[in-house]
């Protein structure tokens, strides 16, 4: 009987040891499995947010960079939880390429929303808008008929700085001989693509088309950015020139006839998708209302789904300063505002 008790105790002890070992093994497997599951989840989320970051960068560069071409995108991963990508920009001024700074896109790949806030940091000086990042003057558009600068009956969506008075700066360029200039032209009303080709003088290049605003009581001159589409010729003009292909006046080349970067169908798709990746907004002075630029642009695309139905509220033109002399006198011009300028040099011939 005594031996039986000893055997039973040994068996119980062995059984207990086996249960402990089994429990440890199961716990270890669950722990490893859980850890692998968490790592897999985090990797998937990081990949998703990283892809969203690069999509945001691509959309922004396509629809919100007036007369700018991005190049040299550099992607980097700071840590396991962060990613960033930087775009460098150049501006085409009648065939002269001018460096225009950089923009960094970054995201916490795991813990935050991948949606990027974008917009120029603007300061006002001598009645114009200037980038606080580059110190360069920004070609500015205006809202037709908007005259209330005090925030009275018309709400002023300006982030606290306000817009600027309507300008007619193209006429001042006569005092800058031997220069090239970039000028934002606000039309007196929206015009179709074909109408614009007939209106704009042949000795000026159309670089960019502004789709305008769906909202009517917004001061466009106070906005941090504009939505529109680069002219294919504006983007590729230097390539035409370099390879001896430039033998047509600007106005004979349609948006969809050259290249594939800036066709209107892709532009419309990018505008519709923008709110999923980008945000840019400005509060009213009272803070009671907020104007979201990309949502407003999507409403414009609903009205203008294709190029033949589209109407544009303004354009950015570039050319020799003397070719802007009579622009402000045209009946279709509501306002003109000068952006970048550069001196003509003898070893680079302007396109226009």
mmCIF file of C-alpha atoms in Angstrom:
data_model
loop_
_atom_site.group_PDB
_atom_site.id
_atom_site.type_symbol
_atom_site.label_atom_id
_atom_site.label_comp_id
_atom_site.label_asym_id
_atom_site.label_seq_id
_atom_site.Cartn_x
_atom_site.Cartn_y
_atom_site.Cartn_z
ATOM 1 C CA UNK A 1 0.000 0.000 0.000
ATOM 2 C CA UNK A 2 2.871 2.275 0.873
ATOM 3 C CA UNK A 3 4.532 1.563 -2.497
ATOM 4 C CA UNK A 4 1.263 2.320 -4.263
ATOM 5 C CA UNK A 5 1.092 5.720 -2.593
ATOM 6 C CA UNK A 6 4.671 6.468 -3.646
ATOM 7 C CA UNK A 7 3.905 5.492 -7.249
ATOM 8 C CA UNK A 8 0.786 7.640 -7.264
ATOM 9 C CA UNK A 9 2.699 10.643 -5.946
ATOM 10 C CA UNK A 10 5.409 10.183 -8.608
ATOM 11 C CA UNK A 11 2.751 9.940 -11.304
ATOM 12 C CA UNK A 12 1.004 13.052 -10.017
ATOM 13 C CA UNK A 13 4.286 14.944 -9.890
ATOM 14 C CA UNK A 14 5.156 13.917 -13.463
ATOM 15 C CA UNK A 15 1.690 14.881 -14.613
ATOM 16 C CA UNK A 16 2.018 18.271 -12.945
ATOM 17 C CA UNK A 17 5.406 18.856 -14.561
ATOM 18 C CA UNK A 18 3.982 17.925 -17.965
ATOM 19 C CA UNK A 19 1.073 20.345 -17.454
ATOM 20 C CA UNK A 20 3.459 23.119 -16.492
ATOM 21 C CA UNK A 21 5.673 22.420 -19.488
ATOM 22 C CA UNK A 22 2.615 22.248 -21.766
ATOM 23 C CA UNK A 23 1.306 25.515 -20.333
ATOM 24 C CA UNK A 24 4.669 27.195 -20.889
ATOM 25 C CA UNK A 25 4.876 25.876 -24.448
ATOM 26 C CA UNK A 26 1.318 26.987 -25.240
ATOM 27 C CA UNK A 27 1.941 30.411 -23.680
ATOM 28 C CA UNK A 28 5.151 30.759 -25.673
ATOM 29 C CA UNK A 29 3.421 29.783 -28.917
ATOM 30 C CA UNK A 30 0.557 32.198 -28.212
ATOM 31 C CA UNK A 31 3.038 34.942 -27.361
ATOM 32 C CA UNK A 32 5.081 34.367 -30.509
ATOM 33 C CA UNK A 33 1.923 34.090 -32.600
ATOM 34 C CA UNK A 34 0.532 37.257 -31.085
ATOM 35 C CA UNK A 35 3.799 39.095 -31.626
ATOM 36 C CA UNK A 36 3.952 37.941 -35.234
ATOM 37 C CA UNK A 37 0.334 38.991 -35.676
ATOM 38 C CA UNK A 38 1.046 42.448 -34.269
ATOM 39 C CA UNK A 39 4.149 42.847 -36.425
ATOM 40 C CA UNK A 40 2.185 41.727 -39.501
ATOM 41 C CA UNK A 41 -0.594 44.199 -38.683
ATOM 42 C CA UNK A 42 1.840 47.051 -38.080
ATOM 43 C CA UNK A 43 3.739 46.261 -41.266
ATOM 44 C CA UNK A 44 0.505 46.234 -43.253
ATOM 45 C CA UNK A 45 -0.593 49.540 -41.708
ATOM 46 C CA UNK A 46 2.819 51.092 -42.274
ATOM 47 C CA UNK A 47 2.780 49.947 -45.905
ATOM 48 C CA UNK A 48 -0.734 51.299 -46.403
ATOM 49 C CA UNK A 49 0.094 54.679 -44.871
ATOM 50 C CA UNK A 50 3.372 54.891 -46.787
ATOM 51 C CA UNK A 51 1.554 54.231 -50.048
ATOM 52 C CA UNK A 52 -1.014 56.882 -49.070
ATOM 53 C CA UNK A 53 1.849 59.305 -48.466
ATOM 54 C CA UNK A 54 3.267 58.793 -51.942
ATOM 55 C CA UNK A 55 -0.211 58.975 -53.484
ATOM 56 C CA UNK A 56 -0.792 62.265 -51.666
ATOM 57 C CA UNK A 57 2.486 63.588 -53.020
ATOM 58 C CA UNK A 58 1.608 62.511 -56.557
ATOM 59 C CA UNK A 59 -1.862 64.078 -56.452
ATOM 60 C CA UNK A 60 -0.567 67.313 -54.979
ATOM 61 C CA UNK A 61 2.112 67.604 -57.646
ATOM 62 C CA UNK A 62 -0.479 67.090 -60.369
ATOM 63 C CA UNK A 63 -3.286 69.409 -59.270
ATOM 64 C CA UNK A 64 -2.000 72.008 -56.793
ATOM 65 C CA UNK A 65 1.304 73.284 -58.202
ATOM 66 C CA UNK A 66 0.628 76.299 -60.465
ATOM 67 C CA UNK A 67 3.261 76.407 -63.191
ATOM 68 C CA UNK A 68 5.501 74.078 -61.226
ATOM 69 C CA UNK A 69 7.043 70.796 -62.302
ATOM 70 C CA UNK A 70 8.247 68.365 -59.653
ATOM 71 C CA UNK A 71 11.445 66.410 -60.025
ATOM 72 C CA UNK A 72 13.882 64.486 -57.877
ATOM 73 C CA UNK A 73 11.384 62.950 -55.432
ATOM 74 C CA UNK A 74 13.420 61.477 -52.585
ATOM 75 C CA UNK A 75 11.753 58.938 -50.275
ATOM 76 C CA UNK A 76 13.166 58.020 -46.898
ATOM 77 C CA UNK A 77 12.232 56.096 -43.774
ATOM 78 C CA UNK A 78 13.278 57.814 -40.579
ATOM 79 C CA UNK A 79 12.270 54.992 -38.227
ATOM 80 C CA UNK A 80 9.999 51.971 -38.241
ATOM 81 C CA UNK A 81 7.062 54.314 -37.606
ATOM 82 C CA UNK A 82 7.830 57.218 -39.940
ATOM 83 C CA UNK A 83 8.269 57.895 -43.638
ATOM 84 C CA UNK A 84 8.838 61.008 -45.690
ATOM 85 C CA UNK A 85 9.273 62.074 -49.279
ATOM 86 C CA UNK A 86 10.515 65.386 -50.654
ATOM 87 C CA UNK A 87 9.624 67.010 -53.971
ATOM 88 C CA UNK A 88 11.812 69.607 -55.644
ATOM 89 C CA UNK A 89 10.187 72.092 -58.016
ATOM 90 C CA UNK A 90 11.103 74.194 -61.017
ATOM 91 C CA UNK A 91 9.072 76.910 -62.702
ATOM 92 C CA UNK A 92 8.974 77.374 -66.463
ATOM 93 C CA UNK A 93 9.110 81.028 -67.491
ATOM 94 C CA UNK A 94 8.876 81.025 -71.269
ATOM 95 C CA UNK A 95 11.513 78.311 -71.506
ATOM 96 C CA UNK A 96 13.702 79.484 -68.636
ATOM 97 C CA UNK A 97 13.758 76.985 -65.781
ATOM 98 C CA UNK A 98 13.772 78.573 -62.330
ATOM 99 C CA UNK A 99 14.259 76.612 -59.116
ATOM 100 C CA UNK A 100 11.274 76.996 -56.793
ATOM 101 C CA UNK A 101 12.090 75.271 -53.534
ATOM 102 C CA UNK A 102 11.012 71.959 -52.041
ATOM 103 C CA UNK A 103 8.083 70.444 -50.184
ATOM 104 C CA UNK A 104 8.363 67.612 -47.683
ATOM 105 C CA UNK A 105 5.592 65.060 -47.163
ATOM 106 C CA UNK A 106 5.819 63.006 -43.975
ATOM 107 C CA UNK A 107 3.673 60.626 -41.989
ATOM 108 C CA UNK A 108 3.733 58.496 -38.858
ATOM 109 C CA UNK A 109 3.157 55.217 -40.636
ATOM 110 C CA UNK A 110 1.342 53.553 -37.743
ATOM 111 C CA UNK A 111 -0.299 55.886 -35.289
ATOM 112 C CA UNK A 112 -1.669 58.831 -37.278
ATOM 113 C CA UNK A 113 -3.834 59.510 -40.303
ATOM 114 C CA UNK A 114 -1.890 59.541 -43.579
ATOM 115 C CA UNK A 115 -3.810 62.607 -44.803
ATOM 116 C CA UNK A 116 -1.374 65.432 -45.549
ATOM 117 C CA UNK A 117 -2.021 69.117 -44.847
ATOM 118 C CA UNK A 118 -0.656 71.242 -47.676
ATOM 119 C CA UNK A 119 -0.575 74.947 -48.452
ATOM 120 C CA UNK A 120 1.821 77.836 -48.916
ATOM 121 C CA UNK A 121 2.914 79.820 -45.892
ATOM 122 C CA UNK A 122 2.093 83.317 -47.106
ATOM 123 C CA UNK A 123 3.115 86.748 -45.954
ATOM 124 C CA UNK A 124 2.000 90.035 -47.477
ATOM 125 C CA UNK A 125 4.433 92.703 -48.544
ATOM 126 C CA UNK A 126 3.918 95.803 -50.705
ATOM 127 C CA UNK A 127 0.416 94.659 -51.633
ATOM 128 C CA UNK A 128 1.493 91.202 -52.814
ATOM 129 C CA UNK A 129 1.599 87.612 -51.557
ATOM 130 C CA UNK A 130 5.032 86.157 -50.849
ATOM 131 C CA UNK A 131 6.107 82.681 -49.763
ATOM 132 C CA UNK A 132 7.627 82.745 -46.300
ATOM 133 C CA UNK A 133 9.533 79.583 -47.214
ATOM 134 C CA UNK A 134 11.246 80.886 -50.352
ATOM 135 C CA UNK A 135 10.777 84.663 -50.080
ATOM 136 C CA UNK A 136 9.487 84.672 -53.664
ATOM 137 C CA UNK A 137 6.393 86.450 -54.947
ATOM 138 C CA UNK A 138 3.372 84.229 -55.603
ATOM 139 C CA UNK A 139 1.265 84.757 -58.730
ATOM 140 C CA UNK A 140 -2.161 85.388 -57.188
ATOM 141 C CA UNK A 141 -5.724 84.935 -58.417
ATOM 142 C CA UNK A 142 -8.805 86.878 -57.331
ATOM 143 C CA UNK A 143 -12.538 86.339 -56.873
ATOM 144 C CA UNK A 144 -14.495 88.396 -59.399
ATOM 145 C CA UNK A 145 -16.561 91.054 -57.646
ATOM 146 C CA UNK A 146 -15.104 90.381 -54.206
ATOM 147 C CA UNK A 147 -14.523 93.795 -52.645
ATOM 148 C CA UNK A 148 -15.202 93.359 -48.925
ATOM 149 C CA UNK A 149 -11.812 93.288 -47.240
ATOM 150 C CA UNK A 150 -13.182 93.912 -43.750
ATOM 151 C CA UNK A 151 -15.000 90.626 -43.170
ATOM 152 C CA UNK A 152 -18.385 92.322 -43.154
ATOM 153 C CA UNK A 153 -21.322 90.861 -45.047
ATOM 154 C CA UNK A 154 -19.054 88.492 -46.965
ATOM 155 C CA UNK A 155 -17.146 86.051 -44.774
ATOM 156 C CA UNK A 156 -13.387 86.334 -45.184
ATOM 157 C CA UNK A 157 -11.689 82.940 -45.251
ATOM 158 C CA UNK A 158 -8.142 84.014 -44.748
ATOM 159 C CA UNK A 159 -6.612 82.360 -41.731
ATOM 160 C CA UNK A 160 -6.336 85.786 -40.126
ATOM 161 C CA UNK A 161 -4.245 87.523 -42.792
ATOM 162 C CA UNK A 162 -6.834 88.508 -45.382
ATOM 163 C CA UNK A 163 -6.503 88.864 -49.104
ATOM 164 C CA UNK A 164 -4.981 91.630 -51.176
ATOM 165 C CA UNK A 165 -6.529 94.351 -53.288
ATOM 166 C CA UNK A 166 -7.236 93.452 -56.924
ATOM 167 C CA UNK A 167 -4.154 94.212 -58.999
ATOM 168 C CA UNK A 168 -3.370 95.034 -62.644
ATOM 169 C CA UNK A 169 0.340 94.398 -62.571
ATOM 170 C CA UNK A 170 0.834 93.222 -66.154
ATOM 171 C CA UNK A 171 0.838 96.834 -67.310
ATOM 172 C CA UNK A 172 3.768 97.621 -64.993
ATOM 173 C CA UNK A 173 6.056 95.139 -66.737
ATOM 174 C CA UNK A 174 6.876 97.698 -69.421
ATOM 175 C CA UNK A 175 9.289 99.119 -66.859
ATOM 176 C CA UNK A 176 11.263 95.831 -66.884
ATOM 177 C CA UNK A 177 12.797 95.532 -70.368
ATOM 178 C CA UNK A 178 14.805 92.440 -71.305
ATOM 179 C CA UNK A 179 13.010 90.298 -68.763
ATOM 180 C CA UNK A 180 10.603 87.365 -68.775
ATOM 181 C CA UNK A 181 7.634 87.259 -66.434
ATOM 182 C CA UNK A 182 4.992 84.955 -65.020
ATOM 183 C CA UNK A 183 1.519 86.495 -64.664
ATOM 184 C CA UNK A 184 -1.645 85.087 -63.088
ATOM 185 C CA UNK A 185 -4.646 86.286 -65.086
ATOM 186 C CA UNK A 186 -8.096 86.178 -63.485
ATOM 187 C CA UNK A 187 -10.832 86.188 -66.118
ATOM 188 C CA UNK A 188 -13.959 88.327 -65.907
ATOM 189 C CA UNK A 189 -15.907 85.042 -66.092
ATOM 190 C CA UNK A 190 -15.075 81.353 -66.669
ATOM 191 C CA UNK A 191 -14.113 80.419 -70.229
ATOM 192 C CA UNK A 192 -13.763 77.130 -72.084
ATOM 193 C CA UNK A 193 -10.448 75.753 -73.233
ATOM 194 C CA UNK A 194 -11.156 76.630 -76.868
ATOM 195 C CA UNK A 195 -12.206 80.167 -75.968
ATOM 196 C CA UNK A 196 -8.992 80.687 -74.030
ATOM 197 C CA UNK A 197 -6.877 79.606 -77.018
ATOM 198 C CA UNK A 198 -8.534 82.317 -79.107
ATOM 199 C CA UNK A 199 -8.287 85.033 -76.447
ATOM 200 C CA UNK A 200 -4.701 84.743 -75.298
ATOM 201 C CA UNK A 201 -2.144 86.511 -77.529
ATOM 202 C CA UNK A 202 0.017 84.122 -79.517
ATOM 203 C CA UNK A 203 3.206 85.694 -78.171
ATOM 204 C CA UNK A 204 2.433 84.535 -74.623
ATOM 205 C CA UNK A 205 2.677 80.981 -73.300
ATOM 206 C CA UNK A 206 -0.215 79.408 -71.399
ATOM 207 C CA UNK A 207 1.454 77.464 -68.591
ATOM 208 C CA UNK A 208 -1.389 76.622 -66.215
ATOM 209 C CA UNK A 209 -5.216 76.653 -66.033
ATOM 210 C CA UNK A 210 -7.070 77.537 -62.810
ATOM 211 C CA UNK A 211 -10.438 75.813 -62.328
ATOM 212 C CA UNK A 212 -11.625 78.521 -59.968
ATOM 213 C CA UNK A 213 -13.884 78.125 -56.944
ATOM 214 C CA UNK A 214 -17.319 76.616 -56.573
ATOM 215 C CA UNK A 215 -17.916 78.797 -53.498
ATOM 216 C CA UNK A 216 -18.754 82.356 -54.496
ATOM 217 C CA UNK A 217 -17.997 84.247 -51.283
ATOM 218 C CA UNK A 218 -14.373 83.267 -50.847
ATOM 219 C CA UNK A 219 -11.486 85.676 -51.332
ATOM 220 C CA UNK A 220 -9.243 83.730 -53.706
ATOM 221 C CA UNK A 221 -6.292 86.034 -53.037
ATOM 222 C CA UNK A 222 -6.191 84.813 -49.422
ATOM 223 C CA UNK A 223 -6.051 81.081 -50.192
ATOM 224 C CA UNK A 224 -2.932 79.016 -49.416
ATOM 225 C CA UNK A 225 -3.016 77.254 -52.774
ATOM 226 C CA UNK A 226 -4.913 76.959 -56.069
ATOM 227 C CA UNK A 227 -6.227 73.920 -57.923
ATOM 228 C CA UNK A 228 -5.705 73.550 -61.640
ATOM 229 C CA UNK A 229 -3.895 71.779 -64.437
ATOM 230 C CA UNK A 230 -0.525 72.397 -66.021
ATOM 231 C CA UNK A 231 -0.573 72.904 -69.757
ATOM 232 C CA UNK A 232 1.234 70.038 -71.438
ATOM 233 C CA UNK A 233 3.122 72.561 -73.509
ATOM 234 C CA UNK A 234 4.026 74.530 -70.405
ATOM 235 C CA UNK A 235 5.480 71.389 -68.870
ATOM 236 C CA UNK A 236 7.251 70.031 -71.939
ATOM 237 C CA UNK A 237 8.173 73.249 -73.711
ATOM 238 C CA UNK A 238 11.805 73.014 -72.670
ATOM 239 C CA UNK A 239 11.927 69.440 -73.953
ATOM 240 C CA UNK A 240 10.493 70.600 -77.288
ATOM 241 C CA UNK A 241 13.109 73.302 -77.452
ATOM 242 C CA UNK A 242 16.008 71.037 -76.471
ATOM 243 C CA UNK A 243 15.146 68.463 -79.128
ATOM 244 C CA UNK A 244 14.191 70.883 -81.884
ATOM 245 C CA UNK A 245 10.535 69.834 -81.800
ATOM 246 C CA UNK A 246 9.056 73.217 -80.999
ATOM 247 C CA UNK A 247 7.591 74.330 -84.306
ATOM 248 C CA UNK A 248 4.001 75.103 -83.308
ATOM 249 C CA UNK A 249 2.562 78.140 -81.526
ATOM 250 C CA UNK A 250 1.336 77.354 -78.007
ATOM 251 C CA UNK A 251 -2.310 77.697 -78.895
ATOM 252 C CA UNK A 252 -2.279 74.916 -81.476
ATOM 253 C CA UNK A 253 -1.324 72.271 -78.917
ATOM 254 C CA UNK A 254 -4.205 70.876 -76.888
ATOM 255 C CA UNK A 255 -4.050 69.692 -73.308
ATOM 256 C CA UNK A 256 -4.558 66.086 -74.338
ATOM 257 C CA UNK A 257 -2.355 66.035 -77.418
ATOM 258 C CA UNK A 258 1.077 65.979 -75.789
ATOM 259 C CA UNK A 259 2.362 63.473 -73.274
ATOM 260 C CA UNK A 260 0.330 61.715 -70.632
ATOM 261 C CA UNK A 261 1.148 63.556 -67.429
ATOM 262 C CA UNK A 262 -1.461 66.247 -67.617
ATOM 263 C CA UNK A 263 -4.471 64.949 -69.490
ATOM 264 C CA UNK A 264 -7.749 66.276 -68.153
ATOM 265 C CA UNK A 265 -9.276 62.872 -67.433
ATOM 266 C CA UNK A 266 -6.441 62.001 -65.052
ATOM 267 C CA UNK A 267 -6.624 65.481 -63.549
ATOM 268 C CA UNK A 268 -10.344 65.016 -62.825
ATOM 269 C CA UNK A 269 -9.685 61.641 -61.191
ATOM 270 C CA UNK A 270 -6.937 63.126 -59.018
ATOM 271 C CA UNK A 271 -9.152 66.011 -57.892
ATOM 272 C CA UNK A 272 -11.918 63.601 -56.900
ATOM 273 C CA UNK A 273 -9.458 61.462 -54.939
ATOM 274 C CA UNK A 274 -7.608 64.372 -53.336
ATOM 275 C CA UNK A 275 -9.760 64.683 -50.212
ATOM 276 C CA UNK A 276 -8.817 61.102 -49.266
ATOM 277 C CA UNK A 277 -5.134 62.010 -49.154
ATOM 278 C CA UNK A 278 -4.823 65.784 -48.784
ATOM 279 C CA UNK A 279 -6.421 68.577 -46.835
ATOM 280 C CA UNK A 280 -6.066 72.322 -47.012
ATOM 281 C CA UNK A 281 -8.461 74.638 -45.266
ATOM 282 C CA UNK A 282 -8.761 78.137 -43.958
ATOM 283 C CA UNK A 283 -11.011 79.249 -41.086
ATOM 284 C CA UNK A 284 -13.066 82.401 -41.127
ATOM 285 C CA UNK A 285 -12.116 85.266 -38.833
ATOM 286 C CA UNK A 286 -14.735 84.160 -36.332
ATOM 287 C CA UNK A 287 -13.673 80.526 -36.581
ATOM 288 C CA UNK A 288 -17.306 79.526 -37.078
ATOM 289 C CA UNK A 289 -16.846 78.261 -40.634
ATOM 290 C CA UNK A 290 -14.140 76.422 -42.507
ATOM 291 C CA UNK A 291 -13.500 76.315 -46.234
ATOM 292 C CA UNK A 292 -11.926 73.111 -47.561
ATOM 293 C CA UNK A 293 -10.160 73.610 -50.888
ATOM 294 C CA UNK A 294 -10.091 70.041 -52.159
ATOM 295 C CA UNK A 295 -13.765 69.442 -51.392
ATOM 296 C CA UNK A 296 -14.583 72.645 -53.259
ATOM 297 C CA UNK A 297 -12.448 71.531 -56.217
ATOM 298 C CA UNK A 298 -14.310 68.209 -56.355
ATOM 299 C CA UNK A 299 -17.549 70.175 -56.798
ATOM 300 C CA UNK A 300 -15.963 72.018 -59.720
ATOM 301 C CA UNK A 301 -15.099 68.703 -61.354
ATOM 302 C CA UNK A 302 -18.704 67.576 -60.951
ATOM 303 C CA UNK A 303 -19.642 70.565 -63.114
ATOM 304 C CA UNK A 304 -16.699 70.079 -65.476
ATOM 305 C CA UNK A 305 -16.156 66.306 -65.846
ATOM 306 C CA UNK A 306 -14.432 66.492 -69.255
ATOM 307 C CA UNK A 307 -12.239 68.989 -71.064
ATOM 308 C CA UNK A 308 -14.907 69.873 -73.616
ATOM 309 C CA UNK A 309 -17.269 70.814 -70.769
ATOM 310 C CA UNK A 310 -14.660 72.444 -68.549
ATOM 311 C CA UNK A 311 -14.432 76.162 -67.899
ATOM 312 C CA UNK A 312 -11.479 77.885 -66.310
ATOM 313 C CA UNK A 313 -11.457 80.976 -64.097
ATOM 314 C CA UNK A 314 -7.930 82.025 -64.962
ATOM 315 C CA UNK A 315 -4.547 81.093 -66.369
ATOM 316 C CA UNK A 316 -0.880 81.608 -65.669
ATOM 317 C CA UNK A 317 0.934 83.092 -68.649
ATOM 318 C CA UNK A 318 4.654 83.538 -69.228
ATOM 319 C CA UNK A 319 6.564 85.503 -71.813
ATOM 320 C CA UNK A 320 8.635 88.573 -72.581
ATOM 321 C CA UNK A 321 7.637 91.559 -70.464
ATOM 322 C CA UNK A 322 6.862 93.709 -73.512
ATOM 323 C CA UNK A 323 4.286 91.145 -74.661
ATOM 324 C CA UNK A 324 2.173 91.839 -71.564
ATOM 325 C CA UNK A 325 1.829 95.555 -72.349
ATOM 326 C CA UNK A 326 -1.795 95.470 -73.523
ATOM 327 C CA UNK A 327 -3.064 92.558 -71.448
ATOM 328 C CA UNK A 328 -4.825 94.616 -68.765
ATOM 329 C CA UNK A 329 -6.860 96.418 -71.411
ATOM 330 C CA UNK A 330 -8.491 93.211 -72.670
ATOM 331 C CA UNK A 331 -12.193 92.968 -71.779
ATOM 332 C CA UNK A 332 -11.832 89.367 -70.608
ATOM 333 C CA UNK A 333 -9.199 90.301 -68.002
ATOM 334 C CA UNK A 334 -10.447 90.990 -64.474
ATOM 335 C CA UNK A 335 -7.052 91.122 -62.761
ATOM 336 C CA UNK A 336 -3.382 90.410 -63.391
ATOM 337 C CA UNK A 337 -0.755 89.607 -60.776
ATOM 338 C CA UNK A 338 2.947 89.105 -61.416
ATOM 339 C CA UNK A 339 4.758 86.121 -59.938
ATOM 340 C CA UNK A 340 8.280 85.119 -60.901
ATOM 341 C CA UNK A 341 10.505 87.185 -63.198
ATOM 342 C CA UNK A 342 13.918 86.551 -64.674
ATOM 343 C CA UNK A 343 16.350 88.440 -66.856
ATOM 344 C CA UNK A 344 16.864 87.406 -70.479
ATOM 345 C CA UNK A 345 20.405 86.234 -71.174
ATOM 346 C CA UNK A 346 21.980 86.104 -74.640
ATOM 347 C CA UNK A 347 22.783 82.383 -74.559
ATOM 348 C CA UNK A 348 19.205 81.175 -73.845
ATOM 349 C CA UNK A 349 16.484 82.107 -76.310
ATOM 350 C CA UNK A 350 12.942 82.359 -74.908
ATOM 351 C CA UNK A 351 10.358 80.164 -76.575
ATOM 352 C CA UNK A 352 7.869 82.937 -77.338
#
